[in-house]
Amino acid sequence: MLASKSVLLIIGGGIAAFKSLDLIRRLRERGADVTPVLTRAGAEFVTPLSVSALAGRKVFQDLFDLTDEAEMGHIELSRSADLVVVAPATADLMAKMAQGFANDLASTLLLATDTPVMIAPAMNVRMWEHPATQRNLEILRGDGITVLGPNEGGMACGEYGPGRMAEPLEIVAGIEAAFASGPLAGKRVLVTSGPTHEPIDPVRYIANRSSGAQGTAIALALAALGADVVFVTGPADVPPPEGVEVIRVETALEMKAAVEAALPADAAVFAAAVADWRVASAASGKIKKTGGALPQMEFAENPDILACVAQMGAGRPKLVVGFAAETDDVIAHATAKRVRKGCDWILANDVSVGTGIMGGTENDITFIHEGGAEDWPRMAKEAVAHKLAERIAAALT
Ligand code: C5P
């Protein structure tokens, strides 16, 4: 996710500029703020109106636009973003960048910026393979510029070979990777969180007291270490973490489907309090009170999502972590549970009435792994999350 990241997107003049419209959309979907700059040639391929409509803000085009200078000077504009992306980067723009030209807004911004720059080249295959372009490419790489693509394939001009601009989602992945830092950078971690709601009828459901606080704290702690976190959550009390991909579900069956769709991952942490049972066939209409007769409900067992993932064989995350909420004989039950479910680690906690753990702000963990059990002191759920995230980072690197 790119929440609160700002990208200065320079759109050069090539037929691939149409893909940059989709790139703006994809970046904004992920929470990025996109400031668009359209070169004179770029404006021959896409209109300033479509660019600014998709970006949700003004498009900058001219170096000598006095209004822009009054509002924001070109130097400030060049440094206002976290990342400068040039897509499509034409042969001409690459040449200007390599030689340090500053004769229009885009090249001036690129020369003045002190933020990292990423380019997605797009041009005819002969232009790409020309020694001049290849020389410029080497210079740009040497200057620390990240180059995404180009891809090989058929081109708008009818020729075939390298020169197609990378697809918008490939560029997004490159941008996300550029922002990731920390020991878990480049690692994808799945976290489940919250309770599940199992419907009885359209207005009633079976639930539990999980607030989602521990799972949310874990997702944030992993993201803080640079992980690419996908967060699958039931209807929790606490808001989902910012800056991570959030998938909302209601029932255990929906959670299982969402988890399967989110894999592969390097590690998976199952902090959700998944309901063990669901009503076998939830009523389609509200069940009515009928003169003292009690409704009869048949239950069905929910799939154990943690066990399914821990035992999936090919494609299993390298590290699978579960929780065990117990009310008695915590270590014995949790140790047996680790083996039975096939996960690597279990964070066991005593959720007896009076501990204040379920729905509370603190947790009292016994960390169970292959080698035995380790008592963690009672601490805030955020502190548990950080300790666990550090352990995960150590195990994956
Ligand atoms: O068996 P128990 O519910 O105590 O196991 C708890 C662990 O298993 C937690 O990590 C929970 O997220 C996970 N679990 C699951 N799917 C279920 C039941 C539990 O992923 N149906």
Short mmCIF file of C-alpha atoms and ligand atoms in Angstrom, two decimals:
data_model
loop_
_atom_site.label_atom_id
_atom_site.label_comp_id
_atom_site.label_asym_id
_atom_site.label_seq_id
_atom_site.Cartn_x
_atom_site.Cartn_y
_atom_site.Cartn_z
CA MET A 1 0.00 0.00 0.00
CA LEU A 2 1.09 3.53 -0.69
CA ALA A 3 -1.01 5.47 1.81
CA SER A 4 0.35 8.96 2.45
CA LYS A 5 3.06 8.57 -0.22
CA SER A 6 3.27 11.25 -2.85
CA VAL A 7 4.38 10.54 -6.39
CA LEU A 8 5.30 13.16 -8.99
CA LEU A 9 4.35 11.44 -12.26
CA ILE A 10 5.93 12.80 -15.44
CA ILE A 11 4.08 11.61 -18.53
CA GLY A 12 6.24 11.73 -21.62
CA GLY A 13 5.14 11.71 -25.24
CA GLY A 14 4.61 8.15 -26.40
CA ILE A 15 1.65 5.98 -27.27
CA ALA A 16 2.19 4.20 -23.92
CA ALA A 17 0.98 7.42 -22.23
CA PHE A 18 -2.52 5.93 -22.27
CA LYS A 19 -1.30 3.32 -19.75
CA SER A 20 -0.22 6.13 -17.45
CA LEU A 21 -3.88 7.05 -16.99
CA ASP A 22 -4.45 3.58 -15.54
CA LEU A 23 -1.24 3.95 -13.52
CA ILE A 24 -2.66 7.10 -11.86
CA ARG A 25 -5.83 5.19 -10.99
CA ARG A 26 -3.90 2.23 -9.55
CA LEU A 27 -1.66 4.48 -7.47
CA ARG A 28 -4.61 6.42 -6.06
CA GLU A 29 -6.46 3.17 -5.27
CA ARG A 30 -3.51 2.32 -3.05
CA GLY A 31 -3.69 5.63 -1.24
CA ALA A 32 -0.91 7.49 -3.07
CA ASP A 33 -1.19 11.16 -3.86
CA VAL A 34 -0.29 11.72 -7.53
CA THR A 35 0.92 15.08 -8.87
CA PRO A 36 0.90 14.83 -12.66
CA VAL A 37 3.25 16.60 -15.05
CA LEU A 38 2.49 16.31 -18.75
CA THR A 39 5.14 17.10 -21.36
CA ARG A 40 4.18 18.94 -24.55
CA ALA A 41 4.56 15.67 -26.50
CA GLY A 42 2.66 13.77 -23.78
CA ALA A 43 -0.29 16.09 -24.29
CA GLU A 44 -0.47 14.89 -27.92
CA PHE A 45 -1.34 11.42 -26.62
CA VAL A 46 -3.49 12.04 -23.52
CA THR A 47 -5.42 15.16 -22.63
CA PRO A 48 -4.61 17.33 -19.60
CA LEU A 49 -8.26 17.01 -18.62
CA SER A 50 -8.22 13.21 -18.36
CA VAL A 51 -4.89 13.32 -16.45
CA SER A 52 -6.09 15.89 -13.91
CA ALA A 53 -9.51 14.24 -13.57
CA LEU A 54 -7.90 10.90 -12.69
CA ALA A 55 -5.25 12.45 -10.43
CA GLY A 56 -7.89 14.59 -8.72
CA ARG A 57 -5.67 17.64 -9.03
CA LYS A 58 -4.13 20.13 -11.42
CA VAL A 59 -1.75 18.88 -14.09
CA PHE A 60 1.49 20.87 -14.46
CA GLN A 61 2.60 21.49 -18.05
CA ASP A 62 4.58 24.63 -18.54
CA LEU A 63 7.80 25.84 -16.98
CA PHE A 64 6.82 29.45 -17.48
CA ASP A 65 3.29 29.23 -16.18
CA LEU A 66 3.36 32.19 -13.79
CA THR A 67 0.37 30.99 -11.76
CA ASP A 68 2.22 27.80 -11.00
CA GLU A 69 5.32 29.75 -10.06
CA ALA A 70 3.25 31.88 -7.69
CA GLU A 71 1.55 28.83 -6.18
CA MET A 72 4.50 26.47 -6.20
CA GLY A 73 7.88 27.08 -7.82
CA HIS A 74 9.35 24.40 -10.05
CA ILE A 75 12.09 23.72 -7.52
CA GLU A 76 9.54 23.14 -4.79
CA LEU A 77 7.42 21.01 -7.12
CA SER A 78 10.45 18.85 -7.92
CA ARG A 79 11.03 18.18 -4.23
CA SER A 80 7.48 17.94 -2.96
CA ALA A 81 7.09 14.24 -3.73
CA ASP A 82 8.53 11.11 -2.11
CA LEU A 83 9.30 9.67 -5.54
CA VAL A 84 9.49 10.96 -9.11
CA VAL A 85 8.23 8.50 -11.73
CA VAL A 86 8.68 9.05 -15.48
CA ALA A 87 6.19 6.92 -17.43
CA PRO A 88 6.48 6.68 -20.31
CA ALA A 89 10.14 7.69 -20.39
CA THR A 90 10.78 8.37 -24.08
CA ALA A 91 14.20 8.14 -25.75
CA ASP A 92 14.21 11.93 -25.84
CA LEU A 93 13.43 12.32 -22.12
CA MET A 94 16.10 9.75 -21.24
CA ALA A 95 18.65 11.61 -23.36
CA LYS A 96 17.78 14.91 -21.69
CA MET A 97 18.03 13.33 -18.26
CA ALA A 98 21.37 11.69 -19.03
CA GLN A 99 22.84 14.94 -20.34
CA GLY A 100 21.30 17.24 -17.75
CA PHE A 101 19.13 19.33 -20.06
CA ALA A 102 16.60 21.64 -18.45
CA ASN A 103 14.68 23.20 -21.30
CA ASP A 104 11.11 22.36 -20.34
CA LEU A 105 9.18 21.68 -17.13
CA ALA A 106 9.78 17.90 -17.02
CA SER A 107 13.54 18.05 -17.64
CA THR A 108 13.93 20.97 -15.23
CA LEU A 109 12.09 19.09 -12.49
CA LEU A 110 14.24 16.02 -13.12
CA LEU A 111 17.42 18.07 -12.85
CA ALA A 112 16.28 19.96 -9.76
CA THR A 113 14.85 17.09 -7.76
CA ASP A 114 16.52 15.63 -4.72
CA THR A 115 14.08 12.72 -4.43
CA PRO A 116 14.58 9.24 -5.92
CA VAL A 117 13.66 8.85 -9.59
CA MET A 118 12.20 5.85 -11.37
CA ILE A 119 11.68 5.57 -15.12
CA ALA A 120 9.54 3.25 -17.24
CA PRO A 121 11.04 3.52 -20.75
CA ALA A 122 8.79 3.08 -23.78
CA MET A 123 9.88 3.44 -27.38
CA ASN A 124 10.32 1.68 -30.68
CA VAL A 125 12.63 -1.35 -30.46
CA ARG A 126 15.29 0.19 -32.77
CA MET A 127 15.32 3.36 -30.69
CA TRP A 128 15.70 1.28 -27.52
CA GLU A 129 18.54 -0.77 -28.97
CA HIS A 130 20.34 2.22 -30.45
CA PRO A 131 23.80 2.68 -28.88
CA ALA A 132 22.88 6.25 -27.90
CA THR A 133 19.86 5.08 -25.85
CA GLN A 134 21.86 2.24 -24.31
CA ARG A 135 24.63 4.71 -23.36
CA ASN A 136 22.05 7.00 -21.78
CA LEU A 137 20.54 4.04 -19.93
CA GLU A 138 23.91 3.21 -18.41
CA ILE A 139 24.43 6.84 -17.36
CA LEU A 140 20.98 6.96 -15.75
CA ARG A 141 21.55 3.69 -13.90
CA GLY A 142 24.91 5.05 -12.74
CA ASP A 143 23.10 8.15 -11.44
CA GLY A 144 21.02 5.87 -9.19
CA ILE A 145 17.83 5.99 -11.26
CA THR A 146 15.67 2.87 -11.09
CA VAL A 147 14.64 1.52 -14.48
CA LEU A 148 11.44 -0.54 -14.79
CA GLY A 149 11.13 -2.49 -18.03
CA PRO A 150 10.74 -2.11 -20.90
CA ASN A 151 8.90 -5.33 -21.70
CA GLU A 152 9.28 -7.31 -24.87
CA GLY A 153 6.34 -7.69 -27.22
CA GLY A 154 4.43 -6.32 -30.16
CA MET A 155 4.48 -2.55 -30.50
CA ALA A 156 1.99 0.00 -31.73
CA CYS A 157 4.31 0.60 -34.72
CA GLY A 158 4.01 -3.05 -35.76
CA GLU A 159 7.53 -4.13 -34.78
CA TYR A 160 8.39 -6.71 -32.12
CA GLY A 161 10.98 -6.63 -29.34
CA PRO A 162 11.89 -4.76 -26.16
CA GLY A 163 10.40 -1.29 -25.89
CA ARG A 164 6.88 -1.72 -24.54
CA MET A 165 6.30 0.20 -21.36
CA ALA A 166 5.94 -1.98 -18.24
CA GLU A 167 2.30 -2.60 -17.33
CA PRO A 168 0.76 -0.24 -14.74
CA LEU A 169 0.65 -2.96 -12.07
CA GLU A 170 4.31 -3.80 -12.68
CA ILE A 171 5.16 -0.13 -12.21
CA VAL A 172 3.04 -0.04 -9.04
CA ALA A 173 4.93 -3.08 -7.70
CA GLY A 174 8.24 -1.33 -8.47
CA ILE A 175 7.04 1.80 -6.67
CA GLU A 176 5.91 -0.22 -3.65
CA ALA A 177 9.27 -1.97 -3.54
CA ALA A 178 11.03 1.41 -3.70
CA PHE A 179 9.19 2.57 -0.60
CA ALA A 180 9.77 -0.60 1.37
CA SER A 181 12.62 -0.58 3.83
CA GLY A 182 13.46 -2.51 6.95
CA PRO A 183 14.26 -6.17 7.57
CA LEU A 184 10.93 -7.35 6.13
CA ALA A 185 11.15 -5.29 2.91
CA GLY A 186 10.10 -7.45 -0.01
CA LYS A 187 8.38 -9.99 2.26
CA ARG A 188 4.66 -10.54 2.01
CA VAL A 189 2.93 -11.38 5.29
CA LEU A 190 -0.70 -12.36 5.70
CA VAL A 191 -2.47 -11.50 8.96
CA THR A 192 -5.98 -12.59 9.96
CA SER A 193 -7.74 -10.61 12.65
CA GLY A 194 -11.00 -9.94 14.46
CA PRO A 195 -13.93 -12.21 15.15
CA THR A 196 -16.11 -13.84 12.53
CA HIS A 197 -19.87 -13.43 12.48
CA GLU A 198 -21.87 -16.52 11.63
CA PRO A 199 -25.43 -15.68 10.63
CA ILE A 200 -28.43 -17.33 12.30
CA ASP A 201 -30.90 -15.36 10.21
CA PRO A 202 -30.66 -11.96 8.46
CA VAL A 203 -30.59 -10.05 11.77
CA ARG A 204 -28.87 -12.38 14.25
CA TYR A 205 -25.43 -13.92 14.32
CA ILE A 206 -23.01 -15.89 16.50
CA ALA A 207 -19.92 -13.88 17.43
CA ASN A 208 -17.17 -13.70 20.06
CA ARG A 209 -15.45 -11.02 22.12
CA SER A 210 -12.39 -10.52 19.91
CA SER A 211 -11.79 -6.81 19.29
CA GLY A 212 -9.18 -7.23 16.54
CA ALA A 213 -6.69 -5.16 18.60
CA GLN A 214 -3.92 -7.78 18.65
CA GLY A 215 -4.16 -8.60 14.93
CA THR A 216 -4.23 -4.91 14.00
CA ALA A 217 -1.17 -4.22 16.14
CA ILE A 218 0.66 -7.14 14.50
CA ALA A 219 -0.15 -5.87 10.99
CA LEU A 220 1.16 -2.41 11.90
CA ALA A 221 4.33 -3.79 13.50
CA LEU A 222 5.06 -5.94 10.43
CA ALA A 223 4.45 -3.01 8.07
CA ALA A 224 6.76 -0.86 10.21
CA LEU A 225 9.52 -3.39 9.51
CA GLY A 226 8.87 -3.02 5.78
CA ALA A 227 6.60 -6.02 5.16
CA ASP A 228 3.98 -5.97 2.46
CA VAL A 229 1.02 -6.87 4.69
CA VAL A 230 -2.31 -8.27 3.56
CA PHE A 231 -4.82 -8.01 6.39
CA VAL A 232 -7.91 -10.22 6.31
CA THR A 233 -10.30 -9.07 8.99
CA GLY A 234 -13.68 -10.03 10.35
CA PRO A 235 -15.99 -7.34 11.79
CA ALA A 236 -13.62 -5.96 14.45
CA ASP A 237 -14.12 -3.14 16.97
CA VAL A 238 -10.85 -1.39 16.22
CA PRO A 239 -10.34 0.24 12.81
CA PRO A 240 -8.07 -1.68 10.41
CA PRO A 241 -4.46 -0.50 10.09
CA GLU A 242 -3.57 2.21 7.59
CA GLY A 243 -1.05 1.56 4.89
CA VAL A 244 -1.76 -2.13 4.42
CA GLU A 245 -4.06 -4.02 2.07
CA VAL A 246 -7.31 -4.68 3.97
CA ILE A 247 -9.75 -7.42 2.99
CA ARG A 248 -12.98 -7.37 4.99
CA VAL A 249 -14.94 -10.56 5.53
CA GLU A 250 -17.75 -11.62 7.81
CA THR A 251 -17.87 -15.39 8.12
CA ALA A 252 -15.25 -18.10 8.58
CA LEU A 253 -15.94 -19.44 5.10
CA GLU A 254 -15.38 -15.97 3.62
CA MET A 255 -12.19 -15.62 5.64
CA LYS A 256 -10.87 -18.94 4.33
CA ALA A 257 -11.58 -17.93 0.72
CA ALA A 258 -9.90 -14.53 1.26
CA VAL A 259 -6.84 -16.16 2.85
CA GLU A 260 -6.49 -18.61 -0.03
CA ALA A 261 -6.79 -15.81 -2.56
CA ALA A 262 -4.17 -13.73 -0.71
CA LEU A 263 -1.52 -16.48 -0.81
CA PRO A 264 1.34 -16.96 -1.57
CA ALA A 265 2.98 -15.22 1.35
CA ASP A 266 6.32 -15.58 3.11
CA ALA A 267 4.65 -15.76 6.52
CA ALA A 268 1.10 -15.93 7.85
CA VAL A 269 -0.13 -14.91 11.30
CA PHE A 270 -3.58 -16.15 12.29
CA ALA A 271 -4.75 -13.80 15.01
CA ALA A 272 -8.44 -14.02 14.11
CA ALA A 273 -10.86 -15.57 16.58
CA VAL A 274 -12.64 -17.68 13.99
CA ALA A 275 -15.97 -19.13 15.10
CA ASP A 276 -15.64 -22.89 15.46
CA TRP A 277 -19.18 -23.51 14.31
CA ARG A 278 -21.70 -21.92 12.02
CA VAL A 279 -25.43 -22.48 11.77
CA ALA A 280 -25.69 -25.21 9.15
CA SER A 281 -28.38 -23.43 7.16
CA ALA A 282 -29.00 -19.86 8.24
CA ALA A 283 -32.65 -18.85 7.86
CA SER A 284 -33.33 -16.56 4.92
CA GLY A 285 -36.05 -14.68 6.85
CA LYS A 286 -36.08 -13.51 10.49
CA ILE A 287 -36.94 -16.38 12.84
CA LYS A 288 -40.16 -15.52 14.69
CA LYS A 289 -41.03 -16.17 18.34
CA THR A 290 -43.67 -18.86 18.31
CA GLY A 291 -45.57 -19.21 21.62
CA GLY A 292 -42.72 -20.48 23.79
CA ALA A 293 -41.33 -23.03 21.31
CA LEU A 294 -37.55 -22.64 21.04
CA PRO A 295 -35.88 -22.52 17.64
CA GLN A 296 -33.92 -25.63 16.75
CA MET A 297 -30.53 -24.96 15.25
CA GLU A 298 -28.18 -27.39 13.64
CA PHE A 299 -24.50 -26.47 13.60
CA ALA A 300 -21.73 -27.26 11.14
CA GLU A 301 -18.02 -27.11 11.93
CA ASN A 302 -16.07 -24.32 10.29
CA PRO A 303 -12.85 -25.19 8.47
CA ASP A 304 -9.71 -24.57 10.51
CA ILE A 305 -8.04 -21.94 8.33
CA LEU A 306 -4.74 -22.03 10.23
CA ALA A 307 -4.51 -25.83 9.97
CA CYS A 308 -5.40 -25.78 6.26
CA VAL A 309 -2.61 -23.30 5.50
CA ALA A 310 -0.09 -24.93 7.86
CA GLN A 311 -0.65 -28.30 6.18
CA MET A 312 -1.03 -27.17 2.59
CA GLY A 313 2.28 -28.61 1.34
CA ALA A 314 3.41 -26.78 -1.81
CA GLY A 315 2.95 -23.04 -1.48
CA ARG A 316 2.90 -23.11 2.34
CA PRO A 317 4.24 -19.89 3.84
CA LYS A 318 7.70 -20.46 5.28
CA LEU A 319 6.39 -19.44 8.69
CA VAL A 320 2.87 -20.11 9.98
CA VAL A 321 1.93 -18.59 13.33
CA GLY A 322 -1.25 -19.23 15.31
CA PHE A 323 -2.79 -18.08 18.56
CA ALA A 324 -4.33 -20.25 21.26
CA ALA A 325 -6.85 -18.63 23.54
CA GLU A 326 -7.18 -21.01 26.47
CA THR A 327 -8.84 -20.89 29.86
CA ASP A 328 -6.96 -23.74 31.59
CA ASP A 329 -3.78 -25.78 31.20
CA VAL A 330 -2.59 -23.17 28.74
CA ILE A 331 0.88 -24.56 27.93
CA ALA A 332 -0.20 -28.19 27.58
CA HIS A 333 -3.15 -27.37 25.36
CA ALA A 334 -1.24 -24.89 23.23
CA THR A 335 1.75 -27.22 22.80
CA ALA A 336 -0.58 -29.99 21.59
CA LYS A 337 -2.38 -27.50 19.35
CA ARG A 338 0.88 -26.46 17.64
CA VAL A 339 1.57 -30.06 16.68
CA ARG A 340 -2.03 -30.91 15.76
CA LYS A 341 -2.42 -27.90 13.50
CA GLY A 342 1.05 -28.16 11.98
CA CYS A 343 2.01 -24.52 12.55
CA ASP A 344 5.49 -23.31 13.50
CA TRP A 345 4.68 -21.07 16.44
CA ILE A 346 1.74 -20.58 18.76
CA LEU A 347 1.19 -17.53 20.92
CA ALA A 348 -0.85 -18.88 23.78
CA ASN A 349 -2.80 -16.72 26.16
CA ASP A 350 -5.08 -17.26 29.13
CA VAL A 351 -8.41 -15.65 28.33
CA SER A 352 -10.17 -16.68 31.57
CA VAL A 353 -12.61 -14.16 32.98
CA GLY A 354 -10.63 -11.77 35.17
CA THR A 355 -7.49 -11.70 33.01
CA GLY A 356 -9.02 -8.82 30.99
CA ILE A 357 -7.17 -10.05 27.91
CA MET A 358 -9.97 -10.65 25.43
CA GLY A 359 -11.11 -7.17 24.37
CA GLY A 360 -8.46 -5.56 26.64
CA THR A 361 -5.29 -3.62 25.85
CA GLU A 362 -2.70 -6.05 27.25
CA ASN A 363 -1.72 -9.61 26.56
CA ASP A 364 0.07 -12.29 28.55
CA ILE A 365 1.78 -14.60 26.07
CA THR A 366 3.48 -17.95 26.26
CA PHE A 367 5.43 -18.33 23.03
CA ILE A 368 5.42 -21.95 21.92
CA HIS A 369 7.81 -23.24 19.28
CA GLU A 370 9.39 -26.55 18.32
CA GLY A 371 11.97 -26.24 21.10
CA GLY A 372 9.55 -25.55 23.96
CA ALA A 373 7.65 -22.76 25.68
CA GLU A 374 8.84 -19.26 26.54
CA ASP A 375 7.00 -16.96 28.94
CA TRP A 376 6.69 -13.34 27.86
CA PRO A 377 5.93 -10.78 30.56
CA ARG A 378 2.46 -9.24 30.47
CA MET A 379 2.65 -6.27 28.09
CA ALA A 380 0.60 -4.02 25.81
CA LYS A 381 -0.73 -5.71 22.68
CA GLU A 382 1.44 -3.31 20.60
CA ALA A 383 4.53 -4.55 22.47
CA VAL A 384 3.55 -8.18 21.82
CA ALA A 385 3.14 -7.25 18.16
CA HIS A 386 6.61 -5.68 17.95
CA LYS A 387 8.24 -8.63 19.67
CA LEU A 388 6.52 -11.03 17.31
CA ALA A 389 7.37 -8.92 14.22
CA GLU A 390 11.06 -8.89 15.22
CA ARG A 391 10.96 -12.69 15.63
CA ILE A 392 9.34 -13.07 12.22
CA ALA A 393 11.97 -10.80 10.65
CA ALA A 394 14.74 -12.88 12.24
CA ALA A 395 13.16 -16.12 11.00
CA LEU A 396 12.67 -14.92 7.42
CA THR A 397 16.03 -13.30 6.86
O1 C5P B 1 -8.45 -24.26 17.74
P1 C5P B 1 -8.38 -22.83 18.17
O2 C5P B 1 -9.57 -22.02 17.72
O3 C5P B 1 -8.07 -22.61 19.60
O4 C5P B 1 -7.12 -22.28 17.38
C1 C5P B 1 -6.75 -20.95 17.44
C2 C5P B 1 -5.87 -20.61 16.27
O5 C5P B 1 -6.37 -21.16 15.06
C3 C5P B 1 -5.84 -19.12 16.01
O6 C5P B 1 -4.58 -18.81 15.45
C4 C5P B 1 -6.96 -18.93 15.01
O7 C5P B 1 -6.76 -17.76 14.21
C5 C5P B 1 -6.86 -20.18 14.18
N1 C5P B 1 -8.15 -20.69 13.67
C6 C5P B 1 -8.41 -20.64 12.34
N2 C5P B 1 -9.59 -21.16 11.85
C7 C5P B 1 -10.49 -21.69 12.69
C8 C5P B 1 -10.23 -21.76 14.08
C9 C5P B 1 -9.06 -21.23 14.54
O8 C5P B 1 -7.60 -20.12 11.58
N3 C5P B 1 -11.62 -22.20 12.21
#
